[in-house]
mmCIF file of C-alpha atoms and ligand atoms in Angstrom:
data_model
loop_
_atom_site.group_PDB
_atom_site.id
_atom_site.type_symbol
_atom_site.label_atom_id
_atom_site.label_comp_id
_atom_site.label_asym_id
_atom_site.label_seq_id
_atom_site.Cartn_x
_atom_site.Cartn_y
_atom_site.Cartn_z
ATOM 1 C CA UNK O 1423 0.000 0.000 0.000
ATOM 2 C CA UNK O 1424 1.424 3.646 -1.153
ATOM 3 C CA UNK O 1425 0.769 6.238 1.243
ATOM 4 C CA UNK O 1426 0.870 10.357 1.122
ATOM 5 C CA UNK O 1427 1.267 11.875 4.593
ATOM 6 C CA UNK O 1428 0.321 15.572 4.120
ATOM 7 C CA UNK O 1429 1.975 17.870 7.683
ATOM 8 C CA UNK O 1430 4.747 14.882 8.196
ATOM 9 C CA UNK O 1431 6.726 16.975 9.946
ATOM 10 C CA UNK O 1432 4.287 18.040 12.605
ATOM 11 C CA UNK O 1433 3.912 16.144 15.869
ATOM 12 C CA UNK O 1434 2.126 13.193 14.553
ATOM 13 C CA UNK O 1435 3.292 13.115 11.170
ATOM 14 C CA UNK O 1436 6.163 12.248 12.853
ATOM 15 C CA UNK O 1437 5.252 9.407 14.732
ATOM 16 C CA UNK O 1438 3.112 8.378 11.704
ATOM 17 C CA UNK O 1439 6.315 8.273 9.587
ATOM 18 C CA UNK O 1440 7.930 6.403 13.059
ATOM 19 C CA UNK O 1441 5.267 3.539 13.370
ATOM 20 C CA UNK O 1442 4.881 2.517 9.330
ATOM 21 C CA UNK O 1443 4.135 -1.010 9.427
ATOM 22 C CA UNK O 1444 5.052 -3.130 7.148
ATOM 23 C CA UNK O 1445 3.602 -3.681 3.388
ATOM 24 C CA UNK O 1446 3.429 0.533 3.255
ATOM 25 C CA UNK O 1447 5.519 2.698 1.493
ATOM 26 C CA UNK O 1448 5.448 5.856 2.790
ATOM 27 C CA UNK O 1449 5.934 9.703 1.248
ATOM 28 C CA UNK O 1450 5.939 12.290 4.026
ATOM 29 C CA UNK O 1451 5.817 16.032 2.700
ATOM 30 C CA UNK O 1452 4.919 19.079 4.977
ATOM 31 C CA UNK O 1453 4.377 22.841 4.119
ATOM 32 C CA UNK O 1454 7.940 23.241 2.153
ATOM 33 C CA UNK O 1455 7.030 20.858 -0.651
ATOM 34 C CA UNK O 1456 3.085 21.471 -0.768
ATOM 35 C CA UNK O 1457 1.147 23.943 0.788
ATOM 36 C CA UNK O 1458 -2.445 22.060 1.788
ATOM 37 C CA UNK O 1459 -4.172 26.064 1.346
ATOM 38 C CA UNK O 1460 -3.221 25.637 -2.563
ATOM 39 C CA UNK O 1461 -5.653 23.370 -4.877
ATOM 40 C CA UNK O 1462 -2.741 22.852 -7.584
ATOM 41 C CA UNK O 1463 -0.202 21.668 -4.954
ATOM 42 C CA UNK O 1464 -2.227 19.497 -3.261
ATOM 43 C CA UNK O 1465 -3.211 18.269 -6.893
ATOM 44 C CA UNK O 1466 -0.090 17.685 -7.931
ATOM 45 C CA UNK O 1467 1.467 16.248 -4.785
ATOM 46 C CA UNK O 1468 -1.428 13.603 -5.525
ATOM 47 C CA UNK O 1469 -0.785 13.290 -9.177
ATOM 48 C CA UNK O 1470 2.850 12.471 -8.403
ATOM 49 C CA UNK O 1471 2.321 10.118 -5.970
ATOM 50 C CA UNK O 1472 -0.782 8.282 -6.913
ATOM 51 C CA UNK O 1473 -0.828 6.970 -3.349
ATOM 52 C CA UNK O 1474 -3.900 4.424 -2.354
ATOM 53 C CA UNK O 1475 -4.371 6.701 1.005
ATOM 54 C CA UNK O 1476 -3.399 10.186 2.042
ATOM 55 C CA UNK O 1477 -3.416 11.078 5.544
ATOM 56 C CA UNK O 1478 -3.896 14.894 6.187
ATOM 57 C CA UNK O 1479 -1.825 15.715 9.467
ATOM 58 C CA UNK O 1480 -1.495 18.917 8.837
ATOM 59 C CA UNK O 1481 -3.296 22.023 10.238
ATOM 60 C CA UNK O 1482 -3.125 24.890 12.323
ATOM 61 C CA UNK O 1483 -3.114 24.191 15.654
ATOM 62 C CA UNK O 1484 -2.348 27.590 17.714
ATOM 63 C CA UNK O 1485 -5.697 27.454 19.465
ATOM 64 C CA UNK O 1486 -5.990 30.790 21.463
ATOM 65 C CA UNK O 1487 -4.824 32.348 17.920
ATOM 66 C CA UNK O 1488 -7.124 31.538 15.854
ATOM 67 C CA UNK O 1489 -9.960 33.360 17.661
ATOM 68 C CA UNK O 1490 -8.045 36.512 16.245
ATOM 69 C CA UNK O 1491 -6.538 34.979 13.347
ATOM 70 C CA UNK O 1492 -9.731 32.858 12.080
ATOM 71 C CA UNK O 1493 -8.779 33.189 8.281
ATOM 72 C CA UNK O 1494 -5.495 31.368 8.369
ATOM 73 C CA UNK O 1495 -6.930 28.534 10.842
ATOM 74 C CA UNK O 1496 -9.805 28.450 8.296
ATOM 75 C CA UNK O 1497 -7.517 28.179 5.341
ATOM 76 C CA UNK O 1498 -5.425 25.440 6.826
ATOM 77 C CA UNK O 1499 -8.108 23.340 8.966
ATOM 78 C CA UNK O 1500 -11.342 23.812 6.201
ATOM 79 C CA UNK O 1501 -9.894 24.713 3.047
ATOM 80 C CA UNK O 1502 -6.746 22.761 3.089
ATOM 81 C CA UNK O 1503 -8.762 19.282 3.959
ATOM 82 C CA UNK O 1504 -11.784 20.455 1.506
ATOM 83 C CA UNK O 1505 -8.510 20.520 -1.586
ATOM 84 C CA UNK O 1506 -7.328 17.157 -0.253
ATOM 85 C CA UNK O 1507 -10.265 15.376 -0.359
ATOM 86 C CA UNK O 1508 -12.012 16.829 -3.293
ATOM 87 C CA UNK O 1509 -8.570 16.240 -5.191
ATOM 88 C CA UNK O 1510 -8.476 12.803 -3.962
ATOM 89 C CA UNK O 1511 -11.817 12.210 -4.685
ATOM 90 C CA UNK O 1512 -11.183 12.377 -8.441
ATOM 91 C CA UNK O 1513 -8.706 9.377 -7.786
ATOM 92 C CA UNK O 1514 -10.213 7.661 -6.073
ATOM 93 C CA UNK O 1515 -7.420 7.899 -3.059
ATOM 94 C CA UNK O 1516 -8.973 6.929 0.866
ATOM 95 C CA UNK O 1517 -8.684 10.149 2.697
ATOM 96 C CA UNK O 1518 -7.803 9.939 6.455
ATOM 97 C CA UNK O 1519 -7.807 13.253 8.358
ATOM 98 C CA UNK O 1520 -7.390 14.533 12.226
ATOM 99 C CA UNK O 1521 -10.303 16.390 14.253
ATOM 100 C CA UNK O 1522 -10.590 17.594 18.014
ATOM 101 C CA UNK O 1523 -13.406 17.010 20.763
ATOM 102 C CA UNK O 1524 -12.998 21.325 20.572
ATOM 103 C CA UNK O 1525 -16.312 20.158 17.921
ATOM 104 C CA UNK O 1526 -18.681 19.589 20.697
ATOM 105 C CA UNK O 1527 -19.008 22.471 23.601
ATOM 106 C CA UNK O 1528 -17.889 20.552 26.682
ATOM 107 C CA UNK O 1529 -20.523 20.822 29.158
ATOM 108 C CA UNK O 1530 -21.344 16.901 28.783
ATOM 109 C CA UNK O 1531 -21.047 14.415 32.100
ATOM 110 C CA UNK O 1532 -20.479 11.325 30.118
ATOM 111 C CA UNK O 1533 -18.098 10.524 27.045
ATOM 112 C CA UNK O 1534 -18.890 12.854 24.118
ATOM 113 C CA UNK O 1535 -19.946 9.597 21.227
ATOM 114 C CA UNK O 1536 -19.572 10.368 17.404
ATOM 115 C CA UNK O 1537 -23.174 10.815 16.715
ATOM 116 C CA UNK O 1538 -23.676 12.969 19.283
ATOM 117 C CA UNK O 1539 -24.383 16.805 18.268
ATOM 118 C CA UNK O 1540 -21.554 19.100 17.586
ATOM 119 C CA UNK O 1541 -21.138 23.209 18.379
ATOM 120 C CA UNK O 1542 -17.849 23.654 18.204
ATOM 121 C CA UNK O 1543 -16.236 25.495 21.597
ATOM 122 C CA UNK O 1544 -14.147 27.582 19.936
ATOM 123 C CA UNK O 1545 -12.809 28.942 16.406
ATOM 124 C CA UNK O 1546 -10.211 26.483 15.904
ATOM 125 C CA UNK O 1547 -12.890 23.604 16.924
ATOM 126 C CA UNK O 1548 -15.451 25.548 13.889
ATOM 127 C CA UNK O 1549 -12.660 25.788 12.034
ATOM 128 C CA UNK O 1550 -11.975 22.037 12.270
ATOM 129 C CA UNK O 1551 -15.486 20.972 11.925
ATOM 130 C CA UNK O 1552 -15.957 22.836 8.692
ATOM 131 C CA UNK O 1553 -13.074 20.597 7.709
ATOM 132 C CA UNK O 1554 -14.537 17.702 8.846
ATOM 133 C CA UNK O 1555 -18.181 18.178 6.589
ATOM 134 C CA UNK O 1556 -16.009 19.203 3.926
ATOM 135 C CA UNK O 1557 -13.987 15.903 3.979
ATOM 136 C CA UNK O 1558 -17.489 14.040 4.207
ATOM 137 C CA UNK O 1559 -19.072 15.897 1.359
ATOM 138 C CA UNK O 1560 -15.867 15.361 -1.084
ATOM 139 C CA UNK O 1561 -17.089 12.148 -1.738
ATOM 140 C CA UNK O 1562 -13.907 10.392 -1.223
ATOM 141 C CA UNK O 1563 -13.506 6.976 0.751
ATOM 142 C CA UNK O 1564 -13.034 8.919 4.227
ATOM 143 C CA UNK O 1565 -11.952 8.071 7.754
ATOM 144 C CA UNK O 1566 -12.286 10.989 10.221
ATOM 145 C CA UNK O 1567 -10.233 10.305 13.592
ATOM 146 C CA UNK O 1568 -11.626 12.880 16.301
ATOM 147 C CA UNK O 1569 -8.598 13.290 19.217
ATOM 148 C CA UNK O 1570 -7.680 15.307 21.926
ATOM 149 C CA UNK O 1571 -4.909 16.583 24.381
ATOM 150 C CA UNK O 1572 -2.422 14.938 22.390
ATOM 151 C CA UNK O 1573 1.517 14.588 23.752
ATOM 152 C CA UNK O 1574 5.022 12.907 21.475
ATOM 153 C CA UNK O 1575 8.395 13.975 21.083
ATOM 154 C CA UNK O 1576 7.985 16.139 18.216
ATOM 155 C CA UNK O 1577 6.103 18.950 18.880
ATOM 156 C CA UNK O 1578 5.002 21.227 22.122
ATOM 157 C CA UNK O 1579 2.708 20.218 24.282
ATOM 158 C CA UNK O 1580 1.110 20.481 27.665
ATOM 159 C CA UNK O 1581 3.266 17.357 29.341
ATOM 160 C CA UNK O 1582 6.478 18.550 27.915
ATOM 161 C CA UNK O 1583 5.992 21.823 29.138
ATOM 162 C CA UNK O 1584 5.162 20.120 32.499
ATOM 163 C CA UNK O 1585 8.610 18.287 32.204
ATOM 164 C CA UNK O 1586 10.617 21.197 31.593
ATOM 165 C CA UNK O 1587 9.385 23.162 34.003
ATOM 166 C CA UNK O 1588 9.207 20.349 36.839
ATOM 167 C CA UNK O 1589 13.285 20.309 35.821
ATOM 168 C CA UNK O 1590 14.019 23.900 36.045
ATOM 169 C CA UNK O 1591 12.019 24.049 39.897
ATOM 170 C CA UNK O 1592 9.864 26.196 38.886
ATOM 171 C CA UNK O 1593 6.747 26.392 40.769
ATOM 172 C CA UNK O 1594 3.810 26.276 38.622
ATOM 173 C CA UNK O 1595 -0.012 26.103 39.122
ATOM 174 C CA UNK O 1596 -2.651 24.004 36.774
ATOM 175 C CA UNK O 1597 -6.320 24.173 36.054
ATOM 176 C CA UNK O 1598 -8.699 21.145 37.571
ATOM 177 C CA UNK O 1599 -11.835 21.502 36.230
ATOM 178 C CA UNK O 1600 -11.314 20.521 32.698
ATOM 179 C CA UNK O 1601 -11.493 16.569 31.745
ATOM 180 C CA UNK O 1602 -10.154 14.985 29.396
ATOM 181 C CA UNK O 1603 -7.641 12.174 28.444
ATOM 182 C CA UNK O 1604 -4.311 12.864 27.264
ATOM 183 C CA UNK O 1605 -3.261 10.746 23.739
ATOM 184 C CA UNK O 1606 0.478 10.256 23.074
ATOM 185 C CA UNK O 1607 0.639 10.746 19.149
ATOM 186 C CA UNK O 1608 2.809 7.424 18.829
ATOM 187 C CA UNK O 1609 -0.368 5.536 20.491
ATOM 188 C CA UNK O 1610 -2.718 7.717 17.899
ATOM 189 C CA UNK O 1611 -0.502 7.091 14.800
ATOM 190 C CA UNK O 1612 -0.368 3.110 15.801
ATOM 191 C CA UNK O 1613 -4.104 3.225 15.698
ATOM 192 C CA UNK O 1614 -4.383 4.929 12.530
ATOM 193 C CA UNK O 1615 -1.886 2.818 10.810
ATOM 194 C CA UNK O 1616 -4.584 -0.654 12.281
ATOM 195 C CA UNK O 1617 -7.432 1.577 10.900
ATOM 196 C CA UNK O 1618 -6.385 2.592 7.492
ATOM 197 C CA UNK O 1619 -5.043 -0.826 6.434
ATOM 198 C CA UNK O 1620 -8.409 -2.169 7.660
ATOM 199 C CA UNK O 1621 -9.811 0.223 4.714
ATOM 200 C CA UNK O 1622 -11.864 1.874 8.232
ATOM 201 C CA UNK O 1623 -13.961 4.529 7.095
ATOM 202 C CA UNK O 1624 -16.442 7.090 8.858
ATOM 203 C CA UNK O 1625 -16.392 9.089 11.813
ATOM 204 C CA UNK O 1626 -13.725 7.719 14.704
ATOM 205 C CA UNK O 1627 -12.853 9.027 18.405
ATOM 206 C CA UNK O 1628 -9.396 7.375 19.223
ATOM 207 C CA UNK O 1629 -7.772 8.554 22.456
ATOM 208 C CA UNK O 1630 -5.508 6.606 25.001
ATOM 209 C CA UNK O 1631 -7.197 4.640 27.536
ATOM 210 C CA UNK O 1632 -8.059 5.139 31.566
ATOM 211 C CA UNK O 1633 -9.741 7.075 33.605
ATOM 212 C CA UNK O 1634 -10.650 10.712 32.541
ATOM 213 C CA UNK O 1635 -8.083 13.004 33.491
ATOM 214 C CA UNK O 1636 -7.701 16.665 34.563
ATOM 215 C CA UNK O 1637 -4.781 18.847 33.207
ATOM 216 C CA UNK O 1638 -3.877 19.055 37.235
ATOM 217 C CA UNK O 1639 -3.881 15.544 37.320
ATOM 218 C CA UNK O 1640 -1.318 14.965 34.105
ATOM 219 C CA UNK O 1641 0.394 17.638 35.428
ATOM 220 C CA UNK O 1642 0.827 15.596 38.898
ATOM 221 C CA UNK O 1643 2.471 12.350 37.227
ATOM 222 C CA UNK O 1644 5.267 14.608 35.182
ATOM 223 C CA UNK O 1645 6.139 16.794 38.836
ATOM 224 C CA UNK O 1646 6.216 13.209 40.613
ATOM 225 C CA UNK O 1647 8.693 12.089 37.875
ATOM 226 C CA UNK O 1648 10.695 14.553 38.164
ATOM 227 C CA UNK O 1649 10.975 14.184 42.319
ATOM 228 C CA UNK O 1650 9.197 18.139 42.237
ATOM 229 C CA UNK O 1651 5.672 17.072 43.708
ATOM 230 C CA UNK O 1652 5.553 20.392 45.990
ATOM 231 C CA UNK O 1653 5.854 22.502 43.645
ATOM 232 C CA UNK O 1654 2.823 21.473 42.143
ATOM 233 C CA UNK O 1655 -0.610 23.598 42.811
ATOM 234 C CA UNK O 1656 -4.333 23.475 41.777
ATOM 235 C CA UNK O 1657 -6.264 25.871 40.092
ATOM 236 C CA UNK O 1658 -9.394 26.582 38.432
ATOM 237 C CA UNK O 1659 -10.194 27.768 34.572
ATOM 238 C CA UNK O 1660 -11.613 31.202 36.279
ATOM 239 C CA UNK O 1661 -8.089 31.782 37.818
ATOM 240 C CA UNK O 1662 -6.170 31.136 33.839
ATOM 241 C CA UNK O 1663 -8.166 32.932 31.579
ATOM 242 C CA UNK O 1664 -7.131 32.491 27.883
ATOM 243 C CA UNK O 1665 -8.498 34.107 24.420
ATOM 244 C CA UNK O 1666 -10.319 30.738 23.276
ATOM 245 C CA UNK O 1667 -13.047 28.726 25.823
ATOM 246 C CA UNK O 1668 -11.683 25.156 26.603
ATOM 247 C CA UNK O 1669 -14.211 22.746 27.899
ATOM 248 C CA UNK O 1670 -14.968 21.591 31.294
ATOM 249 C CA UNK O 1671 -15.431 18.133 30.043
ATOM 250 C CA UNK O 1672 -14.563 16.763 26.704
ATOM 251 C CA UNK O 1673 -13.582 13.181 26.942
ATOM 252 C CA UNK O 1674 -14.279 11.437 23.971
ATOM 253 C CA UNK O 1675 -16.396 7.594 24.058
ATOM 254 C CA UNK O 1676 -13.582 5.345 22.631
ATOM 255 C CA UNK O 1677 -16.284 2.055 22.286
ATOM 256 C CA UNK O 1678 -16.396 2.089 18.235
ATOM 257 C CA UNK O 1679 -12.457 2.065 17.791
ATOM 258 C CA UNK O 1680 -12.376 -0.423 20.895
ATOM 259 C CA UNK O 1681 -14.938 -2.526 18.524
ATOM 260 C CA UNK O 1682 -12.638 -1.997 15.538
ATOM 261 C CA UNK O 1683 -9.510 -2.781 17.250
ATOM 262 C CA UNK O 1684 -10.543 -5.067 19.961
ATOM 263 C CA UNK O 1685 -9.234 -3.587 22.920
ATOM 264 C CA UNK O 1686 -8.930 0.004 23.977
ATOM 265 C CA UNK O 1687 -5.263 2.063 23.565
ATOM 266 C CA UNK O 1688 -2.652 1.774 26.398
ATOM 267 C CA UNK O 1689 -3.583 3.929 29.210
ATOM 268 C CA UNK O 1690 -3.112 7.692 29.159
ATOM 269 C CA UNK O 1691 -0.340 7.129 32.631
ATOM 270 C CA UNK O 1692 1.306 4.168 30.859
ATOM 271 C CA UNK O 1693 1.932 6.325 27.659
ATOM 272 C CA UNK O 1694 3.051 9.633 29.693
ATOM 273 C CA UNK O 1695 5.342 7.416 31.067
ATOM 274 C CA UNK O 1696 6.940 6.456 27.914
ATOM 275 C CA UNK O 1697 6.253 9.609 26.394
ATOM 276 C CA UNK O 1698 8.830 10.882 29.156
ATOM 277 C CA UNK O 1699 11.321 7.553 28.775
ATOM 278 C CA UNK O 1700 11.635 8.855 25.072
ATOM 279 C CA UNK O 1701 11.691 12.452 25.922
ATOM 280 C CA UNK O 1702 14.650 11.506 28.415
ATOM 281 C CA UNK O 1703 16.593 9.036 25.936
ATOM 282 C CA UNK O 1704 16.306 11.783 22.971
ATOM 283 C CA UNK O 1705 17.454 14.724 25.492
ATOM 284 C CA UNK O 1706 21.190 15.936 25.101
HETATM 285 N N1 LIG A 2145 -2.202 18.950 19.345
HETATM 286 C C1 LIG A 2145 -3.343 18.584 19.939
HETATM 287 O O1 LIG A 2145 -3.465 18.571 21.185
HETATM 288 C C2 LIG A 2145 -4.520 18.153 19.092
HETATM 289 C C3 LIG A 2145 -5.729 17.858 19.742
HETATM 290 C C4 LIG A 2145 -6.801 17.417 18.967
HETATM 291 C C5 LIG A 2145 -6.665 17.267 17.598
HETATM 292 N N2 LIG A 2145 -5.477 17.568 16.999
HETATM 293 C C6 LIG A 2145 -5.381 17.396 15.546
HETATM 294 O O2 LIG A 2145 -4.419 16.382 15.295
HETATM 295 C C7 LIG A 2145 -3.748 16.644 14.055
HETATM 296 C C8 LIG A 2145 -2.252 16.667 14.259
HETATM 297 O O3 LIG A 2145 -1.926 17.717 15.159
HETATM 298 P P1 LIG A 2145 -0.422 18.040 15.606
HETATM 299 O O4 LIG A 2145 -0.492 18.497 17.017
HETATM 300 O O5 LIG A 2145 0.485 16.926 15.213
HETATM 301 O O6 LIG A 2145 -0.120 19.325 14.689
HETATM 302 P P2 LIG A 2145 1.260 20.078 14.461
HETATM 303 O O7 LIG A 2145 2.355 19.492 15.311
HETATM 304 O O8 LIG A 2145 0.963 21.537 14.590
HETATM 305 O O9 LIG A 2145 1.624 19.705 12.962
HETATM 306 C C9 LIG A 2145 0.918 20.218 11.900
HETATM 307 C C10 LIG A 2145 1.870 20.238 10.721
HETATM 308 O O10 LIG A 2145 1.156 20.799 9.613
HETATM 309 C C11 LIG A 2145 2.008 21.744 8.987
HETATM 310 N N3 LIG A 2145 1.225 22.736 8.254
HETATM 311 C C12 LIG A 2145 0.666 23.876 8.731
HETATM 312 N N4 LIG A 2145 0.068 24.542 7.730
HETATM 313 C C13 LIG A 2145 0.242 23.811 6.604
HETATM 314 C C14 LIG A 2145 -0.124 23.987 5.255
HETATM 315 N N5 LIG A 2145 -0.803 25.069 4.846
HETATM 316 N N6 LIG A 2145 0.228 23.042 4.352
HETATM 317 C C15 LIG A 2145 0.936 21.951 4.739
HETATM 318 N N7 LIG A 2145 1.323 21.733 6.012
HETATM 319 C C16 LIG A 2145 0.984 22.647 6.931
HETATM 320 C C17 LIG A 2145 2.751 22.361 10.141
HETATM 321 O O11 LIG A 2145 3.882 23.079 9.670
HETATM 322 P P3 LIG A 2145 4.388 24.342 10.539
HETATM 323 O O12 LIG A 2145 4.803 23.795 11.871
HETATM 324 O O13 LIG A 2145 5.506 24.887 9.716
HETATM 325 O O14 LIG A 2145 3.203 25.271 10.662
HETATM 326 C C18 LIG A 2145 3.102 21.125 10.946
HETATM 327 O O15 LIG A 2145 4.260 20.482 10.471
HETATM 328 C C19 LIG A 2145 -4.351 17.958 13.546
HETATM 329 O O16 LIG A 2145 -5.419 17.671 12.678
HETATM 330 C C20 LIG A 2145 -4.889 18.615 14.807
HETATM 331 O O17 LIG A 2145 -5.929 19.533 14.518
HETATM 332 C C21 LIG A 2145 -4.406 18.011 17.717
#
């Protein structure tokens, strides 16, 4: 199977290009060789390749920006996926692309399920949503994985930043009210590999496993790593205001991928902890 990885040098592009099993051949391009926001290079990237799949891991992911910068989020989390898919469509190339639980408005008390009804928190989650229909309406063969919180070694996130502050001493204060469950991308991009060569189509949540989690309570299991527990304080989302809403609870139902795979991902504490193994083995 030939596969097109459009954003493979974001955080999971990377750990899709890491975790390639075998029987694919893989071409990983990011913004310097085609630009998703442009029909012709997504169109020729496609021509090129001819691949059976492409896997759209790019976007624009600067959340609290894009309530201010809502045309380039648009361009590169509706527009760019919309190109893709119509492009692919003509092809006859499987699409699979990336979407958030920022599509439904977090005020649930029991795991958000795929059919349940969106309104998006947040631009970026509108912006993503849009993206979403548009990938439906293309026509292509499509598999839509919804994630959230998600943590590897290529890219910033909210446990690294826990690490390297938990290193320096530096005393630091997290939100907990806001559920969720963390997803290391390596888990994410293992699942997706299962998924696509099962020809999986529709709407997916995939997120690692265990008990829902608040940021406070990630937060907790980096600090303890790092022997800097008491440094470590609560807070709520009134006392951390940022420019885009986050939800107070967002965890995503993970019972259709458990279906398709059998068994649920590795727990969200089992993958921090190798999540932090790797960040410590790949640290100078
Ligand atoms: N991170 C999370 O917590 C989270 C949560 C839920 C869902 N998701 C979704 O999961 C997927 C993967 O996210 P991620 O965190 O791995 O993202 P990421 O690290 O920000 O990677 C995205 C990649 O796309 C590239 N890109 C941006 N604009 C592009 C364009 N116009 N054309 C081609 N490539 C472009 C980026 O390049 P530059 O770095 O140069 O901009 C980057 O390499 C996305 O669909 C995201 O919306 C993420």
């Amino acid at each position: 199977m030939n596969v097109l990885i459009f954003g493979a040098a974001g955080m999971l592009g990377s750990d899709l290009r890491a975790t390639i099993p075998a029987g694919v051949t893989v071409t990983g391009i990011d913004i310097g060789e085609a630009d998703i926001t442009d029909r012709a290079q997504v169109a020729s990237a496609l021509e090129a390749i001819r691949p059976d799949w492409v896997i759209n891991a790019a976007a624009y992911t600067a959340v609290d920006r894009a309530e201010t910068d809502r045309a380039a989020a648009e361009a590169v989390n509706t527009v760019g996926p919309r190109f893709i898919a119509q492009e692919a469509a003509r092809w006859n190339i499987a699409v699979a692309h990336f979407s958030t639980d920022y599509v439904f408005p977090g005020t649930a008390d029991a795991p958000y399920r795929e059919s349940d009804p969106v309104a998006p928190i947040n631009a970026y989650g509108d912006t993503k949503w849009q993206g979403e229909e548009a990938v439906r309406a293309s026509g292509a063969h499509a598999l839509i994985l919804r994630t959230q919180w998600l943590f590897g070694v290529a890219g910033k996130s909210f446990p690294r930043l826990m690490w390297e502050r938990a290193l320096a001493r530096v005393p630091t204060r997290v939100v907990d009210d806001q559920r969720g469950r963390p997803t290391y991308t390596r888990d994410l991009a293992a699942a997706t590999w299962k998924l696509v060569t099962q020809r999986a189509s529709g709407t997916i949540h995939v997120t690692n496993g265990g008990a829902p989690a608040a940021w406070y309570d990630v937060a907790r299991e980096v600090f303890a790593r790092a022997g800097a527990d008491g440094l470590l304080s609560a807070c709520s989302t009134a006392d951390y205001p940022t420019p885009a809403r986050r939800p107070a609870y967002s965890v995503l139902s993970t019972e259709r991928l458990e279906s398709r795979l059998g068994a649920p991902l590795p727990e969200w504490r089992d993958a921090l902890g190798r999540f932090l193994d790797e960040l410590t083995a790949s640290s100078p």
